[in-house]
Every structure is written in C-alpha cells, then in structure tokens.
Coordinates of N, CA and C in Angstrom, one line a residue:
X1 N 9.6 6.7 -34.0 CA 9.7 7.5 -32.8 C 11.0 7.1 -32.0
X2 N 11.8 8.0 -31.6 CA 13.0 7.6 -30.9 C 12.7 7.3 -29.4
X3 N 13.6 6.7 -28.7 CA 13.4 6.3 -27.3 C 13.3 7.6 -26.5
X4 N 14.0 8.7 -26.8 CA 13.9 9.9 -26.1 C 12.5 10.5 -26.2
X5 N 11.9 10.4 -27.3 CA 10.6 11.0 -27.5 C 9.5 10.1 -26.8
X6 N 9.8 8.8 -26.7 CA 8.9 8.0 -25.9 C 8.9 8.3 -24.4
X7 N 10.1 8.6 -23.9 CA 10.3 9.0 -22.5 C 9.5 10.3 -22.2
X8 N 9.4 11.2 -23.2 CA 8.7 12.5 -23.0 C 7.2 12.4 -23.1
X9 N 6.7 11.2 -23.4 CA 5.2 11.1 -23.5 C 4.6 11.0 -22.2
X10 N 3.5 11.8 -22.0 CA 2.8 11.8 -20.7 C 2.1 10.4 -20.5
X11 N 1.9 10.2 -19.2 CA 1.1 9.0 -18.8 C -0.3 9.1 -19.3
X12 N -0.9 8.0 -19.7 CA -2.3 8.0 -20.2 C -3.1 7.1 -19.3
X13 N -4.2 7.6 -18.9 CA -5.2 6.8 -18.1 C -6.3 6.3 -18.9
X14 N -6.5 5.0 -18.8 CA -7.6 4.3 -19.5 C -8.6 3.8 -18.5
X15 N -9.9 4.2 -18.6 CA -10.9 3.8 -17.7 C -12.3 4.0 -18.4
X16 N -13.3 3.6 -17.6 CA -14.7 3.8 -18.1 C -15.1 5.3 -18.1
X17 N -15.8 5.6 -19.1 CA -16.4 7.0 -19.1 C -17.5 7.1 -18.2
X18 N -18.0 8.3 -17.9 CA -19.1 8.4 -17.0 C -20.4 7.6 -17.4
X19 N -20.6 7.6 -18.8 CA -21.7 6.9 -19.3 C -21.5 5.4 -19.1
X20 N -20.3 4.9 -19.3 CA -20.1 3.5 -19.1 C -20.2 3.1 -17.7
X21 N -19.7 3.9 -16.8 CA -19.8 3.7 -15.3 C -21.3 3.6 -14.9
X22 N -22.1 4.6 -15.4 CA -23.5 4.6 -15.1 C -24.2 3.3 -15.6
X23 N -23.9 2.9 -16.8 CA -24.4 1.6 -17.4 C -24.0 0.5 -16.5
X24 N -22.8 0.5 -16.0 CA -22.3 -0.6 -15.1 C -23.1 -0.6 -13.8
X25 N -23.4 0.6 -13.3 CA -24.3 0.7 -12.0 C -25.7 0.2 -12.3
X26 N -26.2 0.5 -13.5 CA -27.6 0.0 -13.8 C -27.6 -1.5 -13.8
X27 N -26.5 -2.1 -14.4 CA -26.4 -3.6 -14.4 C -26.2 -4.1 -13.0
X28 N -25.5 -3.4 -12.2 CA -25.3 -3.8 -10.8 C -26.6 -3.8 -10.0
X29 N -27.5 -2.8 -10.3 CA -28.8 -2.7 -9.7 C -29.7 -3.8 -10.2
X30 N -29.6 -4.1 -11.4 CA -30.4 -5.2 -12.0 C -30.0 -6.5 -11.3
X31 N -28.7 -6.7 -11.2 CA -28.2 -8.0 -10.6 C -28.7 -8.1 -9.2
X32 N -28.7 -6.9 -8.4 CA -29.2 -6.9 -7.1 C -30.6 -7.3 -7.0
X33 N -31.5 -6.8 -7.9 CA -32.9 -7.2 -7.9 C -33.1 -8.7 -8.2
X34 N -32.3 -9.2 -9.1 CA -32.4 -10.6 -9.4 C -32.1 -11.4 -8.2
X35 N -31.0 -11.1 -7.5 CA -30.6 -11.8 -6.3 C -31.6 -11.7 -5.2
X36 N -32.2 -10.4 -5.0 CA -33.2 -10.2 -4.0 C -34.4 -11.1 -4.3
X37 N -34.8 -11.1 -5.6 CA -36.0 -12.0 -5.9 C -35.7 -13.4 -5.6
X38 N -34.5 -13.9 -6.0 CA -34.0 -15.3 -5.7 C -34.1 -15.6 -4.2
X39 N -33.6 -14.6 -3.4 CA -33.5 -14.8 -1.9 C -34.9 -14.9 -1.4
X40 N -35.9 -14.0 -1.8 CA -37.2 -14.1 -1.4 C -37.9 -15.4 -1.8
X41 N -37.7 -15.8 -3.0 CA -38.3 -17.0 -3.5 C -37.8 -18.2 -2.7
X42 N -36.5 -18.2 -2.5 CA -35.9 -19.3 -1.7 C -36.4 -19.3 -0.3
X43 N -36.5 -18.1 0.3 CA -37.0 -18.0 1.7 C -38.4 -18.4 1.8
X44 N -39.2 -18.2 0.8 CA -40.6 -18.6 0.9 C -40.9 -20.0 0.6
X45 N -40.1 -20.6 -0.3 CA -40.3 -21.9 -0.8 C -39.7 -23.0 0.1
X46 N -38.7 -22.7 0.9 CA -38.0 -23.7 1.6 C -38.6 -23.8 3.0
X47 N -38.5 -25.0 3.6 CA -38.9 -25.2 5.0 C -38.0 -24.3 5.9
X48 N -38.6 -24.0 7.1 CA -37.8 -23.1 8.0 C -36.5 -23.6 8.4
X49 N -36.3 -24.9 8.5 CA -34.9 -25.4 8.8 C -33.9 -25.2 7.8
X50 N -34.3 -25.1 6.5 CA -33.4 -24.9 5.4 C -33.3 -23.5 4.8
X51 N -34.3 -22.7 5.2 CA -34.5 -21.4 4.7 C -33.2 -20.5 4.8
X52 N -32.6 -20.5 5.9 CA -31.5 -19.6 6.1 C -30.2 -20.0 5.4
X53 N -30.1 -21.3 5.1 CA -29.0 -21.7 4.2 C -29.2 -21.2 2.8
X54 N -30.4 -21.3 2.3 CA -30.6 -20.8 1.0 C -30.5 -19.2 0.9
X55 N -31.1 -18.6 1.8 CA -31.0 -17.1 1.8 C -29.6 -16.6 2.1
X56 N -28.9 -17.3 3.0 CA -27.5 -16.9 3.2 C -26.6 -17.2 2.0
X57 N -26.8 -18.4 1.4 CA -26.0 -18.7 0.2 C -26.3 -17.7 -0.9
X58 N -27.5 -17.3 -1.1 CA -27.8 -16.3 -2.1 C -27.1 -14.9 -1.8
X59 N -27.1 -14.6 -0.5 CA -26.4 -13.4 0.0 C -24.9 -13.4 -0.3
X60 N -24.3 -14.6 -0.1 CA -22.9 -14.7 -0.4 C -22.6 -14.6 -1.9
X61 N -23.4 -15.2 -2.7 CA -23.3 -15.1 -4.2 C -23.5 -13.7 -4.7
X62 N -24.5 -13.0 -4.1 CA -24.8 -11.6 -4.4 C -23.6 -10.7 -4.0
X63 N -23.0 -10.9 -2.8 CA -21.9 -10.1 -2.4 C -20.7 -10.3 -3.4
X64 N -20.4 -11.5 -3.8 CA -19.3 -11.8 -4.7 C -19.6 -11.1 -6.0
X65 N -20.8 -11.2 -6.5 CA -21.2 -10.6 -7.8 C -21.1 -9.0 -7.7
X66 N -21.6 -8.4 -6.7 CA -21.5 -7.0 -6.6 C -20.1 -6.5 -6.4
X67 N -19.2 -7.2 -5.7 CA -17.8 -6.9 -5.6 C -17.2 -6.9 -7.0
X68 N -17.5 -7.9 -7.7 CA -17.0 -8.0 -9.1 C -17.4 -6.9 -10.0
X69 N -18.6 -6.5 -9.9 CA -19.2 -5.4 -10.7 C -18.5 -4.1 -10.3
X70 N -18.4 -3.8 -9.0 CA -17.8 -2.6 -8.5 C -16.3 -2.5 -8.9
X71 N -15.6 -3.7 -8.7 CA -14.2 -3.8 -9.1 C -14.0 -3.5 -10.6
X72 N -14.9 -4.1 -11.4 CA -14.9 -3.9 -12.9 C -15.2 -2.4 -13.3
X73 N -16.1 -1.8 -12.6 CA -16.6 -0.5 -12.9 C -15.6 0.6 -12.6
X74 N -14.8 0.4 -11.5 CA -13.8 1.4 -11.1 C -12.4 1.1 -11.4
X75 N -12.2 0.0 -12.2 CA -10.8 -0.4 -12.6 C -10.3 0.6 -13.6
X76 N -9.0 0.9 -13.5 CA -8.4 1.9 -14.5 C -7.0 1.3 -14.8
X77 N -6.4 1.8 -15.9 CA -5.1 1.4 -16.3 C -4.3 2.6 -16.6
X78 N -3.1 2.8 -16.1 CA -2.2 3.9 -16.4 C -1.2 3.4 -17.3
X79 N -1.0 4.0 -18.5 CA 0.0 3.6 -19.5 C 1.2 4.6 -19.3
X80 N 2.3 4.0 -18.8 CA 3.5 4.8 -18.5 C 4.6 4.5 -19.5
X81 N 5.7 5.1 -19.3 CA 6.9 4.8 -20.2 C 7.4 3.4 -19.9
X82 N 7.2 3.0 -18.7 CA 7.7 1.7 -18.2 C 6.8 0.5 -18.5
X83 N 5.5 0.8 -18.5 CA 4.6 -0.3 -18.7 C 3.1 0.1 -18.3
X84 N 2.4 -0.9 -17.9 CA 1.0 -0.7 -17.6 C 0.8 -0.8 -16.0
X85 N 0.1 0.1 -15.4 CA -0.3 0.0 -14.0 C -1.7 -0.2 -13.9
X86 N -2.1 -1.4 -13.4 CA -3.5 -1.8 -13.2 C -4.0 -1.3 -11.8
X87 N -5.1 -0.6 -11.7 CA -5.6 -0.2 -10.4 C -7.1 -0.5 -10.4
X88 N -7.5 -1.4 -9.5 CA -8.9 -1.7 -9.3 C -9.3 -1.4 -7.9
X89 N -10.5 -1.6 -7.5 CA -11.1 -1.4 -6.2 C -10.3 -2.2 -5.2
X90 N -9.8 -3.4 -5.5 CA -9.2 -4.3 -4.5 C -7.7 -4.5 -4.8
X91 N -7.1 -4.1 -5.9 CA -5.7 -4.4 -6.1 C -5.0 -3.4 -6.9
X92 N -3.6 -3.5 -6.9 CA -2.7 -2.7 -7.7 C -1.7 -3.6 -8.3
X93 N -1.3 -3.3 -9.5 CA -0.3 -4.2 -10.2 C 0.3 -3.5 -11.3
X94 N 1.6 -3.7 -11.5 CA 2.4 -3.0 -12.6 C 3.0 -4.2 -13.5
X95 N 2.9 -4.0 -14.8 CA 3.4 -4.9 -15.7 C 4.3 -4.1 -16.7
X96 N 5.6 -4.5 -16.7 CA 6.5 -3.8 -17.7 C 6.2 -4.1 -19.1
X97 N 6.4 -3.2 -20.0 CA 6.1 -3.4 -21.5 C 6.9 -4.6 -22.0
X98 N 8.1 -4.8 -21.5 CA 9.0 -5.9 -22.0 C 8.4 -7.3 -21.7
X99 N 7.5 -7.4 -20.7 CA 6.9 -8.7 -20.3 C 5.7 -9.0 -21.2
X100 N 5.1 -8.0 -21.9 CA 3.9 -8.2 -22.6 C 4.3 -8.6 -24.1
X101 N 3.7 -9.7 -24.5 CA 3.9 -10.2 -25.9 C 2.9 -9.7 -26.9
X102 N 1.7 -9.4 -26.4 CA 0.6 -8.9 -27.3 C -0.6 -8.4 -26.4
X103 N -1.4 -7.6 -27.0 CA -2.7 -7.2 -26.4 C -3.8 -7.8 -27.3
X104 N -4.6 -8.6 -26.6 CA -5.7 -9.3 -27.4 C -7.1 -8.9 -27.0
X105 N -8.0 -8.8 -27.9 CA -9.4 -8.6 -27.7 C -10.0 -10.0 -27.5
X106 N -10.8 -10.1 -26.4 CA -11.4 -11.4 -26.1 C -12.9 -11.3 -26.0
X107 N -13.6 -12.2 -26.5 CA -15.1 -12.3 -26.5 C -15.5 -13.3 -25.5
X108 N -16.5 -12.9 -24.7 CA -17.1 -13.8 -23.8 C -18.6 -14.0 -24.2
X109 N -19.1 -15.2 -24.2 CA -20.5 -15.4 -24.5 C -21.2 -16.1 -23.4
X110 N -22.5 -15.7 -23.2 CA -23.3 -16.4 -22.3 C -24.7 -16.4 -22.9
X111 N -25.6 -17.0 -22.2 CA -27.0 -17.1 -22.8 C -27.6 -15.7 -22.9
X112 N -27.2 -14.8 -22.0 CA -27.7 -13.4 -21.9 C -27.1 -12.5 -22.9
X113 N -26.1 -12.9 -23.6 CA -25.4 -12.0 -24.5 C -23.9 -12.2 -24.5
X114 N -23.2 -11.2 -25.0 CA -21.7 -11.3 -25.1 C -21.1 -10.0 -24.7
X115 N -19.9 -10.1 -24.3 CA -19.1 -8.9 -23.9 C -17.7 -9.1 -24.3
X116 N -16.9 -8.0 -24.5 CA -15.6 -8.0 -24.9 C -14.7 -7.3 -23.9
X117 N -13.5 -7.8 -23.8 CA -12.5 -7.1 -22.9 C -11.1 -7.3 -23.6
X118 N -10.1 -6.6 -23.0 CA -8.8 -6.7 -23.5 C -7.9 -7.4 -22.5
X119 N -6.9 -8.2 -23.0 CA -6.0 -8.9 -22.1 C -4.6 -8.6 -22.5
X120 N -3.7 -8.5 -21.5 CA -2.3 -8.3 -21.8 C -1.7 -9.8 -21.7
X121 N -1.2 -10.3 -22.8 CA -0.6 -11.6 -22.8 C 0.9 -11.4 -22.4
X122 N 1.3 -12.1 -21.4 CA 2.7 -12.0 -20.8 C 3.6 -13.1 -21.4
X123 N 4.9 -12.9 -21.4 CA 5.9 -13.9 -21.8 C 5.8 -15.1 -20.9
X124 N 5.7 -14.9 -19.6 CA 5.6 -15.9 -18.6 C 4.4 -15.6 -17.7
X125 N 3.7 -16.6 -17.3 CA 2.5 -16.4 -16.5 C 1.3 -16.3 -17.3
X126 N 0.2 -16.0 -16.6 CA -1.1 -16.0 -17.3 C -1.4 -14.6 -17.9
X127 N -2.3 -14.6 -18.8 CA -2.7 -13.3 -19.4 C -3.6 -12.6 -18.4
X128 N -3.5 -11.2 -18.4 CA -4.2 -10.4 -17.4 C -5.2 -9.5 -18.1
X129 N -6.4 -9.5 -17.6 CA -7.5 -8.6 -18.1 C -7.1 -7.2 -17.8
X130 N -7.2 -6.3 -18.7 CA -6.8 -4.9 -18.5 C -8.0 -4.2 -18.0
X131 N -7.9 -3.6 -16.8 CA -9.0 -2.9 -16.1 C -9.4 -1.6 -16.9
X132 N -10.7 -1.3 -16.9 CA -11.2 -0.1 -17.5 C -11.5 -0.2 -19.0
X133 N -11.4 -1.4 -19.5 CA -11.7 -1.6 -21.0 C -12.6 -2.9 -21.1
X134 N -13.9 -2.6 -21.3 CA -14.8 -3.7 -21.6 C -16.0 -3.1 -22.3
X135 N -16.8 -3.9 -23.0 CA -18.0 -3.4 -23.7 C -18.9 -4.6 -23.9
X136 N -20.2 -4.2 -24.0 CA -21.3 -5.2 -24.3 C -21.7 -5.0 -25.8
X137 N -21.2 -4.0 -26.4 CA -21.6 -3.8 -27.8 C -20.6 -4.3 -28.8
X138 N -21.0 -4.8 -29.9 CA -20.1 -5.4 -30.9 C -19.2 -4.3 -31.5
X139 N -19.8 -3.2 -31.9 CA -19.1 -2.1 -32.5 C -19.1 -0.9 -31.6
X140 N -18.1 -0.8 -30.8 CA -18.1 0.3 -29.8 C -16.8 1.1 -30.1
X141 N -17.1 2.3 -30.5 CA -15.9 3.2 -30.9 C -15.0 3.6 -29.7
X142 N -15.6 3.8 -28.5 CA -14.8 4.1 -27.4 C -13.9 2.9 -27.0
X143 N -14.4 1.7 -27.0 CA -13.6 0.5 -26.8 C -12.5 0.4 -27.8
X144 N -12.8 0.6 -29.0 CA -11.8 0.5 -30.1 C -10.7 1.6 -29.9
X145 N -11.1 2.7 -29.5 CA -10.1 3.8 -29.3 C -9.2 3.4 -28.1
X146 N -9.7 2.9 -27.1 CA -8.9 2.5 -25.9 C -7.9 1.4 -26.4
X147 N -8.4 0.5 -27.2 CA -7.6 -0.6 -27.7 C -6.5 -0.1 -28.5
X148 N -6.8 0.9 -29.4 CA -5.7 1.5 -30.3 C -4.7 2.2 -29.5
X149 N -5.1 2.9 -28.4 CA -4.1 3.7 -27.6 C -3.2 2.7 -26.9
X150 N -3.7 1.6 -26.3 CA -2.9 0.6 -25.6 C -2.0 0.0 -26.6
X151 N -2.5 -0.4 -27.8 CA -1.6 -1.0 -28.8 C -0.5 -0.1 -29.3
X152 N -0.8 1.2 -29.4 CA 0.2 2.1 -29.9 C 1.3 2.3 -28.8
X153 N 0.9 2.4 -27.6 CA 1.9 2.6 -26.5 C 2.8 1.3 -26.4
X154 N 2.1 0.2 -26.5 CA 2.9 -1.1 -26.4 C 3.9 -1.2 -27.6
X155 N 3.4 -0.9 -28.8 CA 4.3 -1.0 -30.0 C 5.4 0.0 -29.9
X156 N 5.2 1.2 -29.4 CA 6.3 2.2 -29.3 C 7.3 1.8 -28.3
X157 N 6.8 1.2 -27.2 CA 7.7 0.8 -26.1 C 8.6 -0.4 -26.6
X158 N 8.1 -1.2 -27.5 CA 8.9 -2.3 -28.0 C 9.6 -2.0 -29.3
X159 N 9.6 -0.8 -29.7 CA 10.3 -0.4 -30.9 C 9.8 -0.9 -32.2
X160 N 8.5 -1.2 -32.2 CA 7.9 -1.7 -33.5 C 7.4 -0.5 -34.3

C-alpha cells in the first residue's frame, strides 16, 4: 500500500463492545460486594478504637479498584494516520507510529484466573497498555480482531 493510500484511510476506534462493557460492570459490582463484605467484617471484628482505620482503609482500596475498573471499561484507542491516541476516563495520550517498535499480547495470571491485554512497546520509555483491548477468555475472537487491526495499521504506517 502506498503512503498516499495510507493517508486516505479513516481513523479506527478500538474499544470494548457493549457486551464487554456490561461484563466489566458486573465485575465492578462483584468487586464492590467483596469490599463491602470486607468492610463490614472489619468493622464488626475490630475494637471501636481501630474500627474506622480498617473501614476507611477498605474504602480507600475499594475507591482505587473501582476507579481502575471504570478507567479500564471506558478506555478507547483511536488509530490515526499519525499514530495511536489513547483515551481513558482520566487521561489522554498520543503515540506516533514511528515511536512504536511492536504490539505485544501480554498474559496476566492471578489465583482467580488470567487475563490478556495488548501493549505498545516504544523505542524509548516504558511499554504502554492499549486502552479498550483486554479479555478474560483464552480464545476471544473480538480480542484477536482488535489485535489484528492494530497490527495491520502499525505495519502499514511503518511500511512493512
């Protein structure tokens, strides 16, 4: 594909589908219930002088977790002719294609399971997680489609 035809390509938005966002909200609700149970248990089990520290600490951890889940659920990436524009609930960032050396799939494991996301590895600086692309399923066609679109745009921009 020539550079001229790359310039004519429309911007592509990558983000969670309505089903994926709904699933993220269910997990956020579950997380809220876990923290609420933890706060109640801590409040009932601790002596009155220490109770508010435990309940307050649980509230702070819950707030950070919910902010992470909302930020993750509403994050999107716009693929433009110049690069990637990351948009989340709390930040905006643009990365030119020339700064990206590769797009990698990364697996995270916990006791509760595993999840995958994509990262843009830059020439200088740390790799950045691409908003709007993550999954909890090992074989997820929508996740693989998003990865392929990002890989294709990055390859075309670099002349590969």
